[in-house]
Amino acid sequence: MCPQFVDFNADGFDDIITATFEGTAFLVPGSAEGWQQPEYEGRLYLQRNEGEAGAPAFTGVNELLMAGDEPFNVPGGLTAPRPVDGDGDGLVDLICGGFTGGVFLYRNAGGLAAPRFEAPVSLLGRRRGSPVPSGPSRGCYVDPVDYDGDGDLDLLVGGYAEWSPQARELTEAEQQRLTEMDKQLEVLDSELNAIYQTLQQEAEGLSDEELEAFYEQKSEQLGLDAKQEQSQALWEEKEGLVPGPQEKAGIWLYTRE
C-alpha cells in the first residue's frame, strides 16, 4: 500500500506504483502535464533479459503485453500470471487468476521467440449469488499442475468463497427475539460510538508511551471490553436466525476430463 515513485515506462517522468489493502495494484503514469489516470485493471508487463544464463542483463524498459488487439487486461485485476503450455502446442501460454474472481487462459498464437497472446478465454467463471459455497468467488490464485497424473493439466485454485444462505421462516418467538436484539444492538452501537469519541478526544496530545496505558485504564473505566463482547454475542445469535453473507478461504481442484 506504500506508494513508490519510479520511471516505470522509461519516458523520463516519474510514475507512481501503489496498491490497495485487498491487493489491487495501481500504476499512475507521470507526464509533462502531470499525473494521468491510474491503470489498475490487471495489466501485465514484460522486461526483456538481454544477458545470458548466469549473467542476466535486463533492459530496464517495461513493455506492455497485448492480448488480441488490446492491452493485456485480466478482468477484475490480475493476481498472478502462470506461464504454461495450456493447450499442448509447445508454446508458452498464460493462465491468470482475477482478484474479483475467475481464471483465464491467454493462448499464445505467435512463436517461442515472439509470443502473441489472444483475447482471454474463461476457464473458471466468477461464482456469485449461490446459497451454498460452490467455488472461489474472488482472490483467485491459480496453479496449473497434472494433479491426477493422467498427462494433462488440472487447476488448483486458491481464493475466497462467498455465498448468501437462504433465510428460513422464523417462529413467532424467534421473530420477537430478533426484534429485541436489534433494539439492544442499536443501544450498544450508540454507547460504543460515544466511548470511541471520548477516547479519541481525551487521547489527543498524548505520546505513544502514554497512549497504551491511557487506553487500558480508560477502556476499563468505560466498560469498553464488556460492551464489545456483548455486541459480538448478540451479532452471533442474530446470525443464527438471519444468516448474512458468508466468506471462507479455501483451495479447489478442477481436473480436466
mmCIF file of C-alpha atoms in Angstrom:
data_model
loop_
_atom_site.group_PDB
_atom_site.id
_atom_site.type_symbol
_atom_site.label_atom_id
_atom_site.label_comp_id
_atom_site.label_asym_id
_atom_site.label_seq_id
_atom_site.Cartn_x
_atom_site.Cartn_y
_atom_site.Cartn_z
ATOM 1 C CA MET A 1 0.000 0.000 0.000
ATOM 2 C CA CYS A 2 3.047 2.266 0.277
ATOM 3 C CA PRO A 3 3.418 4.336 -2.939
ATOM 4 C CA GLN A 4 6.694 4.114 -4.852
ATOM 5 C CA PHE A 5 7.962 6.685 -7.338
ATOM 6 C CA VAL A 6 9.794 5.249 -10.346
ATOM 7 C CA ASP A 7 10.095 5.921 -14.064
ATOM 8 C CA PHE A 8 8.220 2.709 -14.820
ATOM 9 C CA ASN A 9 7.849 3.195 -18.578
ATOM 10 C CA ALA A 10 11.233 4.886 -19.136
ATOM 11 C CA ASP A 11 9.745 8.072 -20.611
ATOM 12 C CA GLY A 12 11.668 10.468 -18.369
ATOM 13 C CA PHE A 13 8.805 11.135 -15.932
ATOM 14 C CA ASP A 14 8.303 9.613 -12.502
ATOM 15 C CA ASP A 15 5.289 7.315 -12.231
ATOM 16 C CA ILE A 16 3.548 6.066 -9.091
ATOM 17 C CA ILE A 17 3.163 2.378 -8.256
ATOM 18 C CA THR A 18 0.900 1.667 -5.316
ATOM 19 C CA ALA A 19 -1.767 -0.790 -4.184
ATOM 20 C CA THR A 20 -4.868 -1.187 -2.061
ATOM 21 C CA PHE A 21 -5.187 -3.250 1.118
ATOM 22 C CA GLU A 22 -7.009 -6.085 -0.664
ATOM 23 C CA GLY A 23 -4.171 -6.422 -3.168
ATOM 24 C CA THR A 24 -5.113 -4.446 -6.287
ATOM 25 C CA ALA A 25 -2.036 -2.813 -7.833
ATOM 26 C CA PHE A 26 -2.157 0.628 -9.472
ATOM 27 C CA LEU A 27 0.147 2.348 -11.930
ATOM 28 C CA VAL A 28 -0.285 6.110 -12.186
ATOM 29 C CA PRO A 29 1.725 7.300 -15.215
ATOM 30 C CA GLY A 30 3.521 10.623 -14.993
ATOM 31 C CA SER A 31 3.803 13.066 -17.890
ATOM 32 C CA ALA A 32 4.695 16.662 -18.743
ATOM 33 C CA GLU A 33 1.076 17.546 -17.912
ATOM 34 C CA GLY A 34 1.157 15.800 -14.520
ATOM 35 C CA TRP A 35 -0.258 12.505 -13.251
ATOM 36 C CA GLN A 36 -2.541 10.590 -15.594
ATOM 37 C CA GLN A 37 -5.490 8.318 -14.802
ATOM 38 C CA PRO A 38 -4.472 5.191 -12.837
ATOM 39 C CA GLU A 39 -4.198 1.877 -14.622
ATOM 40 C CA TYR A 40 -5.436 -0.897 -12.381
ATOM 41 C CA GLU A 41 -7.328 -3.468 -14.417
ATOM 42 C CA GLY A 42 -4.775 -6.246 -14.265
ATOM 43 C CA ARG A 43 -2.269 -5.275 -16.952
ATOM 44 C CA LEU A 44 0.919 -7.241 -17.477
ATOM 45 C CA TYR A 45 4.383 -6.028 -18.486
ATOM 46 C CA LEU A 46 7.473 -7.751 -19.864
ATOM 47 C CA GLN A 47 11.054 -6.734 -19.147
ATOM 48 C CA ARG A 48 13.472 -8.478 -21.516
ATOM 49 C CA ASN A 49 16.693 -10.124 -20.442
ATOM 50 C CA GLU A 50 19.426 -9.412 -22.998
ATOM 51 C CA GLY A 51 22.096 -11.215 -20.990
ATOM 52 C CA GLU A 52 22.767 -14.921 -20.759
ATOM 53 C CA ALA A 53 22.393 -17.799 -18.330
ATOM 54 C CA GLY A 54 24.096 -16.889 -15.063
ATOM 55 C CA ALA A 55 24.561 -13.254 -16.104
ATOM 56 C CA PRO A 56 21.152 -11.592 -16.604
ATOM 57 C CA ALA A 57 21.029 -8.095 -18.118
ATOM 58 C CA PHE A 58 17.559 -6.576 -18.105
ATOM 59 C CA THR A 59 16.763 -3.684 -20.423
ATOM 60 C CA GLY A 60 15.089 -1.529 -17.758
ATOM 61 C CA VAL A 61 12.142 -0.947 -20.114
ATOM 62 C CA ASN A 62 8.730 -2.394 -19.194
ATOM 63 C CA GLU A 63 6.832 -3.445 -22.318
ATOM 64 C CA LEU A 64 3.049 -3.566 -22.079
ATOM 65 C CA LEU A 65 1.890 -7.004 -23.240
ATOM 66 C CA MET A 66 -1.027 -7.216 -25.649
ATOM 67 C CA ALA A 67 -3.850 -9.759 -25.800
ATOM 68 C CA GLY A 68 -5.549 -9.651 -29.152
ATOM 69 C CA ASP A 69 -5.716 -6.007 -30.218
ATOM 70 C CA GLU A 70 -5.994 -4.683 -26.651
ATOM 71 C CA PRO A 71 -3.516 -4.199 -23.799
ATOM 72 C CA PHE A 72 -3.236 -7.347 -21.689
ATOM 73 C CA ASN A 73 -6.017 -7.000 -19.168
ATOM 74 C CA VAL A 74 -7.344 -9.522 -16.654
ATOM 75 C CA PRO A 75 -10.991 -8.774 -15.797
ATOM 76 C CA GLY A 76 -11.209 -7.548 -12.229
ATOM 77 C CA GLY A 77 -7.445 -7.247 -11.697
ATOM 78 C CA LEU A 78 -4.580 -9.716 -12.063
ATOM 79 C CA THR A 79 -3.489 -11.814 -9.070
ATOM 80 C CA ALA A 80 -0.547 -13.669 -10.665
ATOM 81 C CA PRO A 81 0.310 -14.921 -14.174
ATOM 82 C CA ARG A 82 1.328 -18.566 -14.652
ATOM 83 C CA PRO A 83 3.393 -19.296 -17.803
ATOM 84 C CA VAL A 84 2.436 -22.776 -19.039
ATOM 85 C CA ASP A 85 1.651 -24.647 -22.250
ATOM 86 C CA GLY A 86 -2.070 -24.661 -21.636
ATOM 87 C CA ASP A 87 -3.192 -26.108 -24.993
ATOM 88 C CA GLY A 88 -0.368 -28.566 -25.715
ATOM 89 C CA ASP A 89 1.018 -26.861 -28.834
ATOM 90 C CA GLY A 90 4.533 -26.389 -27.432
ATOM 91 C CA LEU A 91 4.182 -22.619 -26.905
ATOM 92 C CA VAL A 92 4.093 -20.797 -23.581
ATOM 93 C CA ASP A 93 0.601 -19.525 -22.803
ATOM 94 C CA LEU A 94 -0.535 -17.621 -19.708
ATOM 95 C CA ILE A 95 -3.125 -18.726 -17.187
ATOM 96 C CA CYS A 96 -4.172 -15.922 -14.857
ATOM 97 C CA GLY A 97 -6.451 -15.545 -11.861
ATOM 98 C CA GLY A 98 -8.561 -12.464 -11.132
ATOM 99 C CA PHE A 99 -8.949 -10.516 -7.901
ATOM 100 C CA THR A 100 -12.721 -10.328 -8.388
ATOM 101 C CA GLY A 101 -12.931 -13.965 -9.427
ATOM 102 C CA GLY A 102 -12.393 -16.128 -12.469
ATOM 103 C CA VAL A 103 -9.475 -17.896 -14.143
ATOM 104 C CA PHE A 104 -8.483 -17.051 -17.712
ATOM 105 C CA LEU A 105 -6.322 -18.595 -20.439
ATOM 106 C CA TYR A 106 -4.341 -16.296 -22.751
ATOM 107 C CA ARG A 107 -3.306 -18.552 -25.640
ATOM 108 C CA ASN A 108 -0.001 -17.840 -27.383
ATOM 109 C CA ALA A 109 -0.720 -17.756 -31.122
ATOM 110 C CA GLY A 110 2.751 -16.456 -32.004
ATOM 111 C CA GLY A 111 6.011 -18.284 -31.504
ATOM 112 C CA LEU A 112 8.601 -19.153 -28.864
ATOM 113 C CA ALA A 113 10.727 -16.070 -29.544
ATOM 114 C CA ALA A 114 7.813 -13.759 -30.412
ATOM 115 C CA PRO A 115 4.743 -14.623 -28.318
ATOM 116 C CA ARG A 116 1.416 -13.138 -29.390
ATOM 117 C CA PHE A 117 -1.406 -13.614 -26.921
ATOM 118 C CA GLU A 118 -5.024 -13.917 -27.949
ATOM 119 C CA ALA A 119 -8.013 -12.475 -26.105
ATOM 120 C CA PRO A 120 -8.750 -14.306 -22.838
ATOM 121 C CA VAL A 121 -10.782 -17.499 -22.642
ATOM 122 C CA SER A 122 -12.604 -18.074 -19.358
ATOM 123 C CA LEU A 123 -11.609 -21.356 -17.699
ATOM 124 C CA LEU A 124 -13.471 -20.707 -14.470
ATOM 125 C CA GLY A 125 -16.324 -18.231 -14.160
ATOM 126 C CA ARG A 126 -16.949 -15.857 -11.303
ATOM 127 C CA ARG A 127 -19.086 -17.530 -8.625
ATOM 128 C CA ARG A 128 -21.772 -15.166 -7.337
ATOM 129 C CA GLY A 129 -25.140 -15.390 -5.619
ATOM 130 C CA SER A 130 -25.027 -19.030 -4.531
ATOM 131 C CA PRO A 131 -26.856 -20.090 -1.339
ATOM 132 C CA VAL A 132 -24.019 -22.547 -0.617
ATOM 133 C CA PRO A 133 -20.232 -22.344 -1.183
ATOM 134 C CA SER A 134 -19.693 -23.508 -4.772
ATOM 135 C CA GLY A 135 -16.124 -22.434 -5.507
ATOM 136 C CA PRO A 136 -13.841 -19.401 -5.335
ATOM 137 C CA SER A 137 -15.624 -16.073 -5.748
ATOM 138 C CA ARG A 138 -12.659 -13.708 -5.538
ATOM 139 C CA GLY A 139 -8.912 -13.546 -4.971
ATOM 140 C CA CYS A 140 -8.260 -16.446 -7.355
ATOM 141 C CA TYR A 141 -4.649 -17.633 -7.400
ATOM 142 C CA VAL A 142 -4.238 -20.497 -9.854
ATOM 143 C CA ASP A 143 -1.538 -23.132 -10.324
ATOM 144 C CA PRO A 144 -1.748 -25.441 -13.361
ATOM 145 C CA VAL A 145 -0.486 -28.927 -12.485
ATOM 146 C CA ASP A 146 -1.086 -32.527 -13.571
ATOM 147 C CA TYR A 147 -2.609 -33.314 -10.198
ATOM 148 C CA ASP A 148 -4.001 -36.766 -11.038
ATOM 149 C CA GLY A 149 -1.092 -37.912 -13.220
ATOM 150 C CA ASP A 150 -3.159 -38.551 -16.355
ATOM 151 C CA GLY A 151 -0.958 -36.457 -18.658
ATOM 152 C CA ASP A 152 -2.987 -33.243 -18.843
ATOM 153 C CA LEU A 153 -3.077 -30.085 -16.784
ATOM 154 C CA ASP A 154 -5.536 -29.613 -13.938
ATOM 155 C CA LEU A 155 -6.102 -26.405 -11.979
ATOM 156 C CA LEU A 156 -5.510 -25.773 -8.290
ATOM 157 C CA VAL A 157 -7.257 -22.531 -7.382
ATOM 158 C CA GLY A 158 -6.945 -20.758 -4.043
ATOM 159 C CA GLY A 159 -9.305 -17.965 -3.111
ATOM 160 C CA TYR A 160 -12.359 -16.935 -1.126
ATOM 161 C CA ALA A 161 -15.789 -18.480 -1.486
ATOM 162 C CA GLU A 162 -18.686 -16.080 -0.940
ATOM 163 C CA TRP A 163 -22.281 -17.180 -0.558
ATOM 164 C CA SER A 164 -25.596 -15.974 0.866
ATOM 165 C CA PRO A 165 -27.518 -18.685 2.757
ATOM 166 C CA GLN A 166 -31.261 -18.732 2.216
ATOM 167 C CA ALA A 167 -33.104 -17.418 5.247
ATOM 168 C CA ARG A 168 -35.620 -19.767 6.856
ATOM 169 C CA GLU A 169 -39.020 -18.752 8.136
ATOM 170 C CA LEU A 170 -38.777 -17.710 11.777
ATOM 171 C CA THR A 171 -41.186 -18.708 14.520
ATOM 172 C CA GLU A 172 -43.102 -16.018 16.356
ATOM 173 C CA ALA A 173 -40.764 -16.350 19.358
ATOM 174 C CA GLU A 174 -37.675 -16.101 17.130
ATOM 175 C CA GLN A 175 -39.046 -13.032 15.377
ATOM 176 C CA GLN A 176 -39.710 -11.412 18.763
ATOM 177 C CA ARG A 177 -36.169 -12.231 19.901
ATOM 178 C CA LEU A 178 -34.784 -10.775 16.672
ATOM 179 C CA THR A 179 -36.629 -7.503 17.307
ATOM 180 C CA GLU A 180 -35.252 -7.392 20.859
ATOM 181 C CA MET A 181 -31.699 -7.966 19.638
ATOM 182 C CA ASP A 182 -31.978 -5.197 17.041
ATOM 183 C CA LYS A 183 -33.009 -2.747 19.765
ATOM 184 C CA GLN A 184 -30.175 -3.891 22.053
ATOM 185 C CA LEU A 185 -27.635 -3.583 19.238
ATOM 186 C CA GLU A 186 -28.849 -0.095 18.415
ATOM 187 C CA VAL A 187 -28.314 0.990 22.032
ATOM 188 C CA LEU A 188 -24.892 -0.708 22.192
ATOM 189 C CA ASP A 189 -23.762 0.896 18.940
ATOM 190 C CA SER A 190 -24.666 4.314 20.312
ATOM 191 C CA GLU A 191 -22.838 3.644 23.577
ATOM 192 C CA LEU A 192 -19.754 2.280 21.824
ATOM 193 C CA ASN A 193 -19.579 5.266 19.471
ATOM 194 C CA ALA A 194 -19.752 7.595 22.464
ATOM 195 C CA ILE A 195 -16.875 5.700 24.130
ATOM 196 C CA TYR A 196 -14.776 5.843 20.957
ATOM 197 C CA GLN A 197 -15.323 9.600 20.675
ATOM 198 C CA THR A 198 -14.390 10.094 24.335
ATOM 199 C CA LEU A 199 -11.200 8.078 23.943
ATOM 200 C CA GLN A 200 -10.232 9.978 20.800
ATOM 201 C CA GLN A 201 -10.816 13.376 22.407
ATOM 202 C CA GLU A 202 -9.045 12.611 25.689
ATOM 203 C CA ALA A 203 -6.103 10.893 23.972
ATOM 204 C CA GLU A 204 -5.251 13.971 21.935
ATOM 205 C CA GLY A 205 -1.731 15.168 22.619
ATOM 206 C CA LEU A 206 -0.536 12.032 24.429
ATOM 207 C CA SER A 207 2.737 10.390 23.477
ATOM 208 C CA ASP A 208 2.931 6.826 22.137
ATOM 209 C CA GLU A 209 4.153 5.617 25.528
ATOM 210 C CA GLU A 210 1.251 7.323 27.322
ATOM 211 C CA LEU A 211 -1.402 6.086 24.896
ATOM 212 C CA GLU A 212 -1.115 2.385 25.747
ATOM 213 C CA ALA A 213 -1.592 2.953 29.474
ATOM 214 C CA PHE A 214 -4.330 5.507 28.828
ATOM 215 C CA TYR A 215 -6.383 3.181 26.605
ATOM 216 C CA GLU A 216 -6.023 0.274 29.007
ATOM 217 C CA GLN A 217 -7.131 2.292 32.043
ATOM 218 C CA LYS A 218 -9.842 4.326 30.317
ATOM 219 C CA SER A 219 -11.323 1.369 28.427
ATOM 220 C CA GLU A 220 -11.764 -0.493 31.700
ATOM 221 C CA GLN A 221 -13.384 2.542 33.348
ATOM 222 C CA LEU A 222 -15.850 2.978 30.496
ATOM 223 C CA GLY A 223 -16.628 -0.729 30.181
ATOM 224 C CA LEU A 224 -15.462 -0.925 26.571
ATOM 225 C CA ASP A 225 -14.449 -4.595 26.538
ATOM 226 C CA ALA A 226 -17.691 -5.736 28.173
ATOM 227 C CA LYS A 227 -19.829 -3.796 25.689
ATOM 228 C CA GLN A 228 -17.832 -5.122 22.728
ATOM 229 C CA GLU A 229 -18.242 -8.705 23.972
ATOM 230 C CA GLN A 230 -21.968 -8.151 24.473
ATOM 231 C CA SER A 231 -22.304 -6.737 20.968
ATOM 232 C CA GLN A 232 -20.362 -9.656 19.486
ATOM 233 C CA ALA A 233 -22.544 -12.191 21.301
ATOM 234 C CA LEU A 234 -25.721 -10.534 20.021
ATOM 235 C CA TRP A 235 -24.429 -10.480 16.431
ATOM 236 C CA GLU A 236 -23.566 -14.169 16.636
ATOM 237 C CA GLU A 237 -27.014 -15.013 18.000
ATOM 238 C CA LYS A 238 -28.637 -12.897 15.278
ATOM 239 C CA GLU A 239 -26.544 -14.627 12.634
ATOM 240 C CA GLY A 240 -28.059 -17.936 13.736
ATOM 241 C CA LEU A 241 -31.536 -16.603 12.979
ATOM 242 C CA VAL A 242 -30.860 -14.448 9.930
ATOM 243 C CA PRO A 243 -27.574 -15.504 8.326
ATOM 244 C CA GLY A 244 -25.801 -12.794 6.385
ATOM 245 C CA PRO A 245 -23.293 -13.111 3.536
ATOM 246 C CA GLN A 246 -20.655 -15.739 4.283
ATOM 247 C CA GLU A 247 -16.986 -15.970 3.264
ATOM 248 C CA LYS A 248 -14.378 -18.681 3.625
ATOM 249 C CA ALA A 249 -10.880 -19.200 2.233
ATOM 250 C CA GLY A 250 -10.064 -22.462 0.532
ATOM 251 C CA ILE A 251 -8.334 -24.369 -2.265
ATOM 252 C CA TRP A 252 -10.292 -26.026 -5.065
ATOM 253 C CA LEU A 253 -9.173 -28.687 -7.558
ATOM 254 C CA TYR A 254 -10.507 -28.686 -11.113
ATOM 255 C CA THR A 255 -9.496 -31.764 -13.102
ATOM 256 C CA ARG A 256 -9.558 -31.890 -16.883
ATOM 257 C CA GLU A 257 -11.797 -34.603 -18.287
#
